[in-house]
Amino acid sequence: MTPTTADLPAHEQVRLLKAGELSALDLVNAALDRIAAVEGRAPSLDTYNLEPGDLDKIHAFITITADEARARAHQVDKLIGEGEDPGPLAGVPLAVKDIFCVQGTLSTAGSRILGNFTAPYTATPVSRLEADGAIVIGKVNLDEFTFGSSNESSAFLPAVGNPWNPAYVPGGSSGGSAAAVAAGEAALSLATDTAGSIRQPAAFCGVVGLKPTYGRVSRYGLIAFASSLDCPGPVARNVRDAALALNAMAGPDLRDATAARVAVPDFCAGLEREIRGMRIGLSSDYAKLKYPDPETGELVEQEISAEVQAAVERAAQVFAGQGAEIVPEVPMPNTRSGIPAYFVISRVEAASNLHRYDGVKYGYRTPDQVEDLPELYRRSRGQGFGPQPKLRILMGMYVSAEQYEKDYYDRALRVRTMIRRDFERAFDPEGQYRLDALLTATTPTTAFKLGAVYGDSVLMQYADLLTVAANHAGIPGLSIPAGLDSTGMPIGIQLLGPDFSEAALLQLGWAYEAATESEAWRSIKPLVLRSVAVEG
Amino acid sequence: MPENANTELARSLDEATFRHLVKLAALELLAEEQVYLRGELNQQMRAIRELEAIQIDPGTPITSHGVPYTLETSPGLRQDEHQPSPEADDILAQAPEVHERYLVVPDIPHEDLE
């Protein structure tokens, strides 16, 4: 089976472009044709009523910048015509999560309160990807302000469908990113991960998602959720593409004081290196945890899905088969505290960041007649925010109130230290475990159905159970596809490593891809693509 | 007294506290929204209460950034120089109401101090 242009990996698209077999315009047009074939009606702020056919389509894009993309493609083709180097991502169609500012483009955060906001500047990771030749073809949907794990909380509906079965959620908050990449609507997406928002949707949609180390990629131009946890990173169709994208976006930035001044390696250079001797840990603390029972909502100790756990164990065998050393029973006892601590820390930071939306400087202002400024604030925010931002503001204010701060916020920050110490112990080069990476499932289950969880903010938060610890600790995490479950939905596995160890994680991810290249599940296409006519 | 003795808070969010939070948050809420939000906040508090059961060594410091934030890895300070924004007009164009480059707001209530 020959993949169509839109389904080619980004690095393959670039190779064909540089070989003169395809133009940048061909690449952009292939993505736009695919969008036309699978997208369905565009998500909007209008009152939403489910229509027949909504559950067959992807609905990933809030904004499609077709004209700008074609104009940029012409520029890339012109550069090539003049014998210039168009860059390592030349012509690659890029979908930007609508939480990043792109100058002159609607930048909505999936919220009514920014529904009319046109960004006056461009986020650093976007401009760096563009500088490497990538072409922004549009802005993709997300949970409102990234607050969710299913994309259903966006103010822009219909909700994004999972390309493997559009009646299922794509995950979140970067659901539009993962769905667009899985469906061939873009070869790459720029997304963000605050508790798992890159890795969880990547797992649900059968694509690669990389949350870099906190500080590896600038947050300048990212609409803030939880500033100590937010990480921009790529969603891609394979590990090499993720490495190429990270090459483009990583590095210090004077406009973000938390963007770390550390050396940036070439993440592609060591991909194919042998993994012999690398130490990969397994932890039963990632296989059995306390999370809400889906029926009763009660927090109970339970094992993650057997099919997902089996994929982790199979992957360990694959790594062992290539000479990696598998280290069993690495204790990660504080993993289970990740969500409770996150409920506190992320809400406090979110409440602080959401105070800027006031109906005065930019964004939504109530059209109602109001008496005075406080009423303007209350009404604009009441009408502009959906339920999830409201919940986060209220909880953040509650747990940081002076009389409760010590019991909750302060306590959560100490638990965060304990989570970080679990990883430091596991990765300590002088310690007992000396891991290069910890191998876990990305999610406790595969994708769930649209409507199955949304509304229950506790159950939804626990979708990030296995990913959030990396955000608390700041360490990098890579989710890669590792098979399909018995219903045909993708399973993701996760590799976690020490600070700034993305190159090693990508190397392991590439080794896994190479070793499993011929497995039958890799030739199965997402459901929405099975009916798409094969184009050139 | 153990560190987790504040069980009163843990019980549930009462009506008065909820109203106070809504006021501080500057949110006008519909009646049905209030029911949903208060219910969810109480559910979330049940998850947050899991923190109370964790034994924390007394000397454990707080972590506000997972990755150590050091002088060596943080960018140097910028020069203290005036840099005009090139996009001032684009920024102003985003404001809901502007008059001669001033943002327009309704009446700002104030009290005269004695």
XYZ file of C-alpha atoms in Angstrom:
650
model
C 0.000 0.000 0.000
C 1.474 3.347 -1.031
C 0.526 6.189 1.275
C -1.021 9.212 -0.409
C 0.741 12.579 -0.303
C -1.312 13.770 2.659
C -0.458 10.652 4.675
C 3.279 10.731 4.083
C 5.418 11.443 7.130
C 6.726 15.023 7.225
C 10.341 13.982 6.655
C 9.276 12.023 3.575
C 7.316 15.016 2.266
C 10.441 17.158 2.672
C 12.600 14.555 0.911
C 10.261 14.424 -2.094
C 10.067 18.211 -2.172
C 13.824 18.596 -2.186
C 14.115 15.862 -4.834
C 11.792 17.884 -7.053
C 9.113 15.186 -7.075
C 6.564 17.339 -5.277
C 6.104 21.063 -4.783
C 5.196 22.799 -1.540
C 1.936 23.724 -3.234
C 1.262 20.008 -3.876
C 1.767 19.323 -0.173
C -0.512 22.155 0.928
C -3.175 21.212 -1.622
C -3.054 17.550 -0.564
C -3.688 18.582 3.052
C -6.496 20.957 2.041
C -8.098 18.251 -0.139
C -7.967 15.848 2.770
C -9.533 18.462 5.029
C -12.342 18.878 2.495
C -12.876 15.101 2.456
C -12.940 14.313 6.186
C -13.550 17.532 8.096
C -17.362 17.926 7.947
C -19.006 21.107 9.131
C -16.731 23.620 10.795
C -16.872 24.037 14.575
C -18.510 27.348 15.499
C -19.838 29.345 18.443
C -23.441 28.949 17.249
C -25.883 27.078 19.476
C -25.011 23.464 18.839
C -27.466 20.777 17.808
C -26.167 17.372 16.814
C -26.840 16.732 13.133
C -26.782 13.438 11.284
C -23.291 12.978 9.960
C -21.548 14.951 12.722
C -20.347 11.710 14.247
C -18.743 10.612 10.968
C -16.431 13.592 10.606
C -13.372 15.136 12.298
C -14.263 18.851 12.849
C -10.687 19.608 13.905
C -10.171 23.084 12.450
C -11.540 26.278 13.985
C -9.736 28.326 11.311
C -8.341 27.207 7.954
C -5.779 29.596 6.459
C -5.840 28.193 2.926
C -4.890 31.405 1.097
C -1.995 32.241 3.408
C -0.784 28.627 3.220
C -0.815 28.643 -0.584
C 1.011 31.981 -0.624
C 3.715 30.571 1.656
C 3.925 27.434 -0.474
C 4.646 29.651 -3.485
C 7.456 31.313 -1.498
C 8.947 27.922 -0.589
C 8.713 26.737 -4.198
C 10.333 29.969 -5.342
C 13.235 29.472 -2.900
C 13.765 25.969 -4.234
C 13.616 27.290 -7.792
C 16.383 29.759 -6.904
C 18.528 26.972 -5.497
C 18.114 28.118 -1.882
C 17.701 25.737 1.063
C 14.016 25.979 2.049
C 14.639 24.470 5.513
C 14.323 21.066 7.176
C 10.515 21.300 7.373
C 10.018 22.907 3.963
C 6.437 22.710 2.757
C 5.206 20.577 5.651
C 1.547 21.366 6.463
C 1.326 22.369 10.117
C -1.831 22.570 12.254
C -1.423 24.912 15.218
C -3.419 24.275 18.377
C -5.627 27.318 18.818
C -3.943 28.178 22.109
C -0.974 29.750 20.290
C -1.061 33.273 18.934
C -0.481 33.563 15.199
C -0.356 37.154 13.997
C -3.383 38.239 12.027
C -5.218 34.979 12.738
C -8.103 34.209 15.074
C -6.612 32.807 18.289
C -9.559 31.618 20.354
C -8.354 29.128 22.994
C -11.606 27.310 22.153
C -13.454 29.912 24.199
C -16.218 32.409 23.485
C -14.278 34.952 25.538
C -11.546 34.953 22.861
C -13.897 33.998 20.032
C -13.221 37.271 18.181
C -9.560 37.735 19.145
C -7.064 38.272 16.336
C -3.531 37.895 17.672
C -1.265 40.921 17.145
C 1.897 38.785 17.327
C 3.127 35.241 16.722
C 4.189 32.691 19.342
C 7.880 31.753 19.339
C 7.379 28.012 18.613
C 5.167 28.894 15.624
C 7.648 31.362 14.166
C 10.500 28.867 14.656
C 8.594 26.094 12.867
C 7.792 28.550 10.066
C 11.440 29.585 9.899
C 12.289 25.921 9.250
C 9.853 25.933 6.338
C 6.665 24.506 7.873
C 3.436 26.010 6.530
C 0.573 26.817 8.912
C -2.640 25.571 7.314
C -4.919 26.397 10.203
C -5.733 26.485 13.892
C -7.145 23.379 15.511
C -9.737 22.829 18.209
C -9.037 22.012 21.852
C -10.779 21.886 25.183
C -11.680 25.412 26.271
C -8.410 27.007 27.462
C -7.048 23.392 27.321
C -9.238 22.445 30.320
C -10.218 18.887 29.532
C -9.248 15.515 28.137
C -11.845 15.006 25.411
C -12.266 18.261 23.414
C -15.949 18.335 24.314
C -15.563 21.443 26.476
C -14.645 23.658 23.515
C -17.066 26.508 22.848
C -16.596 25.645 19.157
C -18.790 22.667 18.246
C -19.256 20.018 16.808
C -16.634 18.408 19.009
C -13.597 16.868 17.340
C -14.093 13.214 16.382
C -11.458 10.505 16.704
C -10.380 9.465 13.180
C -10.364 5.817 14.313
C -14.061 6.147 15.132
C -15.544 9.646 15.128
C -18.164 8.671 17.715
C -15.239 8.476 20.160
C -13.298 11.377 21.632
C -9.861 12.220 20.248
C -8.639 12.948 23.780
C -7.524 16.322 24.928
C -6.805 18.942 25.296
C -4.830 18.734 22.020
C -7.579 16.634 20.420
C -7.740 18.721 17.249
C -3.972 18.345 16.853
C -3.957 14.563 17.267
C -7.049 14.047 15.097
C -5.734 16.295 12.302
C -2.390 14.482 12.183
C -3.998 11.023 12.342
C -6.457 11.929 9.550
C -3.819 13.369 7.204
C -5.188 16.912 7.489
C -1.717 18.054 8.543
C 1.614 16.276 8.777
C 2.541 17.945 12.052
C 0.822 19.804 14.820
C 2.109 22.192 17.443
C 0.331 21.457 20.713
C 0.683 21.902 24.473
C 0.846 19.537 27.438
C -0.020 20.668 30.974
C -1.083 17.325 32.468
C -0.953 15.055 29.427
C -2.626 17.186 26.772
C -0.187 16.123 24.043
C 0.436 12.529 25.091
C -3.127 11.460 25.960
C -4.721 12.537 22.631
C -1.705 11.178 20.740
C -2.349 7.810 22.426
C -6.089 7.969 21.678
C -5.508 8.814 17.985
C -2.580 6.496 17.276
C 0.054 9.180 16.689
C 3.288 10.321 18.343
C 3.168 13.051 20.989
C 6.156 14.600 22.717
C 5.997 16.693 25.855
C 9.470 18.219 26.078
C 11.196 19.122 29.323
C 9.728 22.242 30.940
C 11.884 25.065 29.608
C 12.991 23.248 26.441
C 10.501 25.195 24.304
C 9.512 28.832 24.785
C 6.003 29.586 25.970
C 6.006 33.068 24.456
C 2.708 33.539 22.636
C 1.071 30.557 24.316
C -2.199 31.560 25.989
C -1.418 30.573 29.580
C -3.224 27.924 31.604
C -0.868 26.776 34.399
C 2.402 28.573 33.887
C 4.595 26.191 35.900
C 3.290 23.148 33.986
C 2.500 24.247 30.384
C 4.833 22.767 27.736
C 4.622 23.299 23.972
C 5.521 20.230 21.924
C 4.857 18.392 18.668
C 2.262 15.867 17.561
C 3.524 13.834 14.615
C 2.926 10.657 12.645
C 6.224 9.108 13.668
C 9.198 9.637 15.913
C 11.523 11.138 13.298
C 8.962 13.830 12.506
C 8.625 14.660 16.200
C 12.417 15.001 16.387
C 12.453 17.319 13.354
C 9.748 19.483 14.884
C 11.541 19.653 18.242
C 14.741 20.657 16.430
C 12.848 23.628 15.049
C 11.168 24.836 18.214
C 13.622 24.095 21.035
C 15.997 26.586 22.599
C 16.211 29.663 24.783
C 14.139 32.754 24.085
C 14.658 36.172 25.617
C 10.886 36.603 25.593
C 10.329 33.699 28.024
C 12.355 33.828 31.234
C 11.625 30.126 31.849
C 12.939 28.957 28.463
C 16.125 27.243 29.575
C 19.562 28.234 28.380
C 20.785 24.685 27.764
C 22.401 23.199 24.690
C 19.987 21.882 22.068
C 21.265 18.710 20.372
C 20.224 17.614 16.888
C 17.358 15.342 17.906
C 17.506 13.480 14.580
C 21.213 12.695 14.737
C 21.140 9.793 17.208
C 17.764 8.292 16.349
C 19.068 5.144 14.710
C 21.736 4.457 17.293
C 21.646 1.066 19.021
C 19.745 0.961 22.281
C 21.837 -1.923 23.618
C 22.628 -1.383 27.285
C 20.057 1.339 27.819
C 18.124 0.829 31.042
C 14.330 0.908 30.854
C 12.261 0.695 34.019
C 8.804 -0.734 34.642
C 6.726 0.237 37.653
C 3.640 -1.446 39.026
C 2.759 1.955 40.501
C 1.717 2.859 36.941
C -0.342 -0.314 36.489
C -2.551 -0.214 39.576
C -3.794 3.084 40.954
C -6.637 4.780 42.714
C -9.042 6.405 40.288
C -12.802 6.887 40.042
C -14.958 3.893 39.277
C -16.700 4.728 35.988
C -20.056 3.492 37.354
C -20.144 5.022 40.834
C -17.575 7.820 40.667
C -16.003 6.511 43.882
C -12.214 6.598 44.085
C -11.119 2.972 44.146
C -7.873 1.103 43.704
C -7.956 -0.618 40.311
C -5.744 -1.881 37.561
C -5.461 -0.101 34.235
C -6.987 -1.769 31.153
C -5.527 -5.238 30.649
C -5.078 -4.661 26.910
C -3.170 -1.438 27.530
C -0.964 -3.053 30.189
C -0.277 -5.967 27.841
C 0.992 -3.473 25.250
C 3.445 -2.079 27.815
C 4.737 -5.553 28.589
C 5.046 -6.408 24.896
C 7.014 -3.213 24.354
C 9.375 -4.147 27.188
C 10.052 -7.413 25.347
C 10.688 -5.527 22.117
C 13.220 -3.295 23.878
C 14.821 -6.287 25.594
C 15.075 -7.988 22.207
C 17.225 -5.100 21.032
C 19.566 -5.370 23.961
C 18.032 -2.881 26.369
C 18.084 -3.853 30.006
C 14.622 -4.024 31.572
C 14.556 -3.001 35.232
C 11.380 -4.323 36.891
C 9.617 -2.959 39.952
C 10.870 0.585 40.059
C 8.992 2.200 42.956
C 7.105 5.357 41.933
C 4.882 5.594 45.025
C 3.804 9.191 44.549
C 2.346 8.691 41.066
C -1.068 8.253 42.638
C -0.920 11.733 44.167
C -0.449 13.379 40.791
C -4.101 14.171 40.113
C -5.047 15.399 43.625
C -1.988 17.695 43.652
C -2.793 18.821 40.118
C -6.377 19.662 41.086
C -4.881 22.239 43.454
C -1.788 23.585 41.675
C -3.274 23.881 38.193
C -6.451 25.557 39.484
C -4.545 28.173 41.439
C -2.421 29.019 38.396
C -5.442 28.938 36.068
C -7.468 31.275 38.269
C -4.584 33.721 38.278
C -4.118 33.545 34.507
C -7.845 33.894 33.761
C -8.283 37.154 35.656
C -6.999 39.083 32.644
C -10.181 38.436 30.624
C -12.333 41.383 31.499
C -14.265 42.557 28.438
C -12.173 45.728 28.298
C -8.822 45.174 26.607
C -9.647 42.459 24.057
C -11.978 39.535 23.542
C -15.659 39.224 24.336
C -17.643 42.067 25.918
C -21.270 41.581 26.916
C -23.647 43.372 24.527
C -26.014 44.028 27.477
C -26.504 47.454 29.022
C -24.584 47.525 32.297
C -24.560 49.931 35.241
C -20.886 50.010 36.002
C -17.496 48.384 35.469
C -17.868 45.508 37.980
C -21.108 44.509 36.270
C -19.343 44.628 32.899
C -16.685 42.252 34.261
C -19.195 39.848 35.810
C -21.437 39.703 32.804
C -18.668 39.492 30.181
C -16.919 36.721 32.107
C -20.185 34.951 32.957
C -21.219 34.868 29.283
C -17.738 34.468 27.823
C -16.398 31.546 29.864
C -17.819 28.037 29.627
C -18.289 25.768 32.657
C -14.732 24.403 32.790
C -12.910 27.759 33.112
C -15.503 28.842 35.679
C -14.851 25.701 37.706
C -11.113 26.243 37.571
C -11.339 29.863 38.622
C -13.575 29.044 41.583
C -11.495 26.084 42.750
C -8.250 27.996 42.331
C -9.540 30.827 44.473
C -10.894 28.425 47.075
C -7.749 26.362 47.670
C -5.490 29.407 47.663
C -7.637 31.429 50.081
C -5.613 32.559 53.070
C -7.334 30.277 55.580
C -6.984 27.133 53.412
C -3.733 27.793 51.577
C -1.581 25.796 53.994
C -3.809 22.718 53.894
C -4.119 22.645 50.152
C -1.849 24.759 47.975
C 1.200 24.519 50.176
C 0.615 20.811 50.746
C 0.192 20.163 47.017
C 3.515 21.881 46.298
C 5.247 19.599 48.814
C 3.630 16.555 47.237
C 4.993 17.872 43.960
C 8.475 17.650 45.483
C 7.797 14.020 46.410
C 6.705 13.240 42.840
C 9.866 14.864 41.506
C 11.983 12.818 43.947
C 10.485 9.542 42.652
C 11.904 10.405 39.231
C 15.225 11.662 40.587
C 15.686 8.348 42.398
C 14.775 6.322 39.300
C 17.067 8.294 36.975
C 19.996 8.888 39.371
C 23.114 7.678 37.469
C 24.714 6.706 40.787
C 21.554 5.175 42.252
C 19.957 1.769 42.450
C 17.919 1.979 39.226
C 19.979 4.234 36.901
C 17.206 4.378 34.321
C 17.464 5.997 30.923
C 13.684 5.851 30.728
C 10.606 4.629 32.525
C 8.156 2.718 30.308
C 4.457 3.047 31.178
C 1.062 3.148 29.521
C 0.092 6.642 28.366
C -3.536 6.278 29.454
C -5.417 3.858 31.728
C -7.876 3.041 28.902
C -8.215 3.646 25.176
C -10.491 6.429 23.870
C -13.975 6.664 25.333
C -17.204 7.587 23.546
C -18.282 11.185 23.035
C -20.621 12.068 25.900
C -19.517 9.183 28.133
C -17.460 11.239 30.589
C -17.997 14.904 29.747
C -19.656 16.839 32.560
C -17.981 14.782 35.289
C -14.951 16.962 35.903
C -13.336 14.491 38.309
C -13.562 11.449 36.052
C -12.308 13.554 33.127
C -9.302 14.768 35.111
C -8.293 11.205 35.906
C -7.738 10.580 32.179
C -4.359 12.237 32.891
C -3.539 9.829 35.711
C -0.421 8.389 34.054
C 0.816 11.543 32.345
C 0.495 14.301 34.952
C 3.457 13.251 37.106
C 5.846 14.277 34.318
C 4.346 17.781 34.334
C 4.749 18.112 38.087
C 8.363 16.970 37.753
C 9.042 18.960 34.576
C 10.600 15.938 32.849
C 10.028 14.976 29.185
C 7.568 12.300 28.056
C 6.991 10.647 24.693
C 3.839 8.772 23.738
C 4.042 6.375 20.799
C 1.445 4.084 19.224
C 1.743 0.446 20.338
C -1.158 -1.380 18.736
C -4.942 -1.435 18.629
C -7.331 -2.812 21.235
C -10.043 -5.391 20.548
C -12.434 -2.644 19.386
C -9.862 -1.263 16.958
C -8.941 1.836 18.970
C -5.270 2.834 19.339
C -3.161 2.087 22.412
C -0.315 4.408 23.426
C 2.759 3.717 25.514
C 4.838 6.347 27.243
C 8.571 6.807 27.807
C 9.592 9.200 30.591
C 13.172 10.382 31.050
C 15.330 12.767 33.071
C 15.459 16.526 32.415
C 16.442 17.390 28.835
C 16.720 13.725 27.767
C 14.395 14.056 24.742
C 17.108 12.695 22.429
C 17.253 9.398 24.355
C 13.458 9.089 24.480
C 13.227 9.698 20.732
C 15.993 7.147 20.147
C 14.015 4.532 22.105
C 10.814 5.500 20.327
C 12.480 5.140 16.949
C 13.900 1.739 17.942
C 10.410 0.571 18.914
C 8.973 1.795 15.606
C 11.694 0.090 13.615
C 11.332 -3.208 15.487
C 7.551 -3.295 15.066
C 7.416 -1.883 11.543
C 6.000 -5.038 9.991
C 3.341 -5.714 12.635
C -0.122 -6.116 11.141
C -1.752 -3.288 13.113
C 0.540 -0.729 11.482
C -1.109 -1.302 8.106
C -4.611 -0.606 9.444
C -5.884 2.877 8.604
C -8.131 5.050 10.765
C -11.815 4.488 9.980
C -12.390 7.884 8.357
C -9.599 7.242 5.861
C -10.907 3.882 4.709
C -13.536 5.591 2.558
C -11.313 8.428 1.304
C -10.464 8.021 -2.370
C -6.770 7.453 -2.922
C -5.340 10.580 -4.498
C -1.997 11.014 -6.213
C -2.629 19.180 65.942
C -1.955 17.129 62.804
C -1.363 19.085 59.601
C -4.556 17.754 58.054
C -6.921 18.679 60.838
C -8.911 21.207 58.852
C -11.722 18.796 58.155
C -14.392 21.470 58.240
C -13.228 22.710 54.856
C -13.153 19.185 53.566
C -16.835 18.542 54.252
C -18.364 20.630 51.547
C -18.546 24.048 50.070
C -21.453 25.874 51.731
C -23.733 28.340 50.000
C -22.173 31.421 51.606
C -18.607 30.417 50.703
C -19.698 29.632 47.163
C -21.339 33.057 46.786
C -18.232 34.723 48.143
C -16.008 32.896 45.627
C -18.323 33.772 42.744
C -18.160 37.419 43.751
C -14.368 37.405 43.999
C -14.156 35.609 40.646
C -16.300 38.339 39.019
C -18.647 35.827 37.407
C -22.349 36.265 36.797
C -23.843 32.775 36.874
C -27.216 31.354 35.877
C -29.088 29.379 38.545
C -28.537 26.001 36.867
C -24.848 26.780 36.371
C -24.518 27.412 40.092
C -25.946 23.998 40.918
C -23.571 22.258 38.495
C -20.488 24.205 39.544
C -21.057 23.762 43.267
C -21.677 20.040 42.802
C -18.499 19.629 40.766
C -16.422 21.665 43.223
C -17.546 19.358 46.002
C -16.705 16.290 43.907
C -13.260 17.718 43.189
C -12.717 18.388 46.888
C -13.192 14.655 47.492
C -10.259 13.993 45.147
C -8.201 16.805 46.657
C -8.779 15.360 50.119
C -6.608 12.427 49.062
C -3.728 14.817 49.783
C -4.569 14.751 53.480
C -3.677 11.086 53.762
C -0.147 11.587 52.427
C 2.632 11.488 54.981
C 4.935 14.413 54.255
C 8.304 14.594 55.997
C 8.420 17.868 57.911
C 11.478 19.154 56.048
C 10.036 18.596 52.557
C 10.377 21.836 50.597
C 7.816 23.082 48.128
C 8.425 22.721 44.387
C 7.122 25.551 42.259
C 8.957 24.434 39.105
C 9.763 20.759 38.532
C 12.993 21.426 36.648
C 15.484 23.340 38.811
C 15.479 26.970 37.781
C 19.046 28.215 38.136
C 21.080 31.246 37.211
C 23.056 29.134 34.734
C 20.013 27.921 32.831
C 17.779 30.985 32.986
C 18.208 33.634 30.326
C 20.216 36.673 31.320
C 18.438 39.848 32.261
C 17.480 42.096 29.399
C 18.851 45.596 29.202
C 16.521 48.078 30.865
C 15.750 49.845 27.631
C 12.533 51.247 26.288
C 11.266 49.111 23.412
C 8.152 50.464 21.766
C 5.658 47.835 20.664
C 5.477 47.836 16.896
C 1.928 46.494 17.049
C 0.268 49.161 19.231
C -2.480 49.828 16.693
C -3.171 46.112 16.219
C -3.441 45.724 19.984
C -5.822 48.662 20.300
C -7.862 47.302 17.399
C -8.725 44.299 19.578
C -10.363 46.403 22.295
C -14.182 46.246 22.347
C -14.501 50.045 22.667
C -11.886 52.719 22.065
C -12.067 56.508 21.945
C -8.995 58.391 20.705
C -6.717 55.534 21.751
C -8.286 55.294 25.218
C -10.143 52.152 26.304
C -13.744 53.010 27.102
C -15.410 51.467 30.166
C -18.686 52.174 31.970
C -18.850 54.025 35.266
C -16.203 53.044 37.811
C -17.853 53.179 41.242
C -15.825 54.877 43.950
C -16.154 56.040 47.507
C -14.915 59.365 48.785
C -12.564 58.748 51.682
C -12.948 60.873 54.793
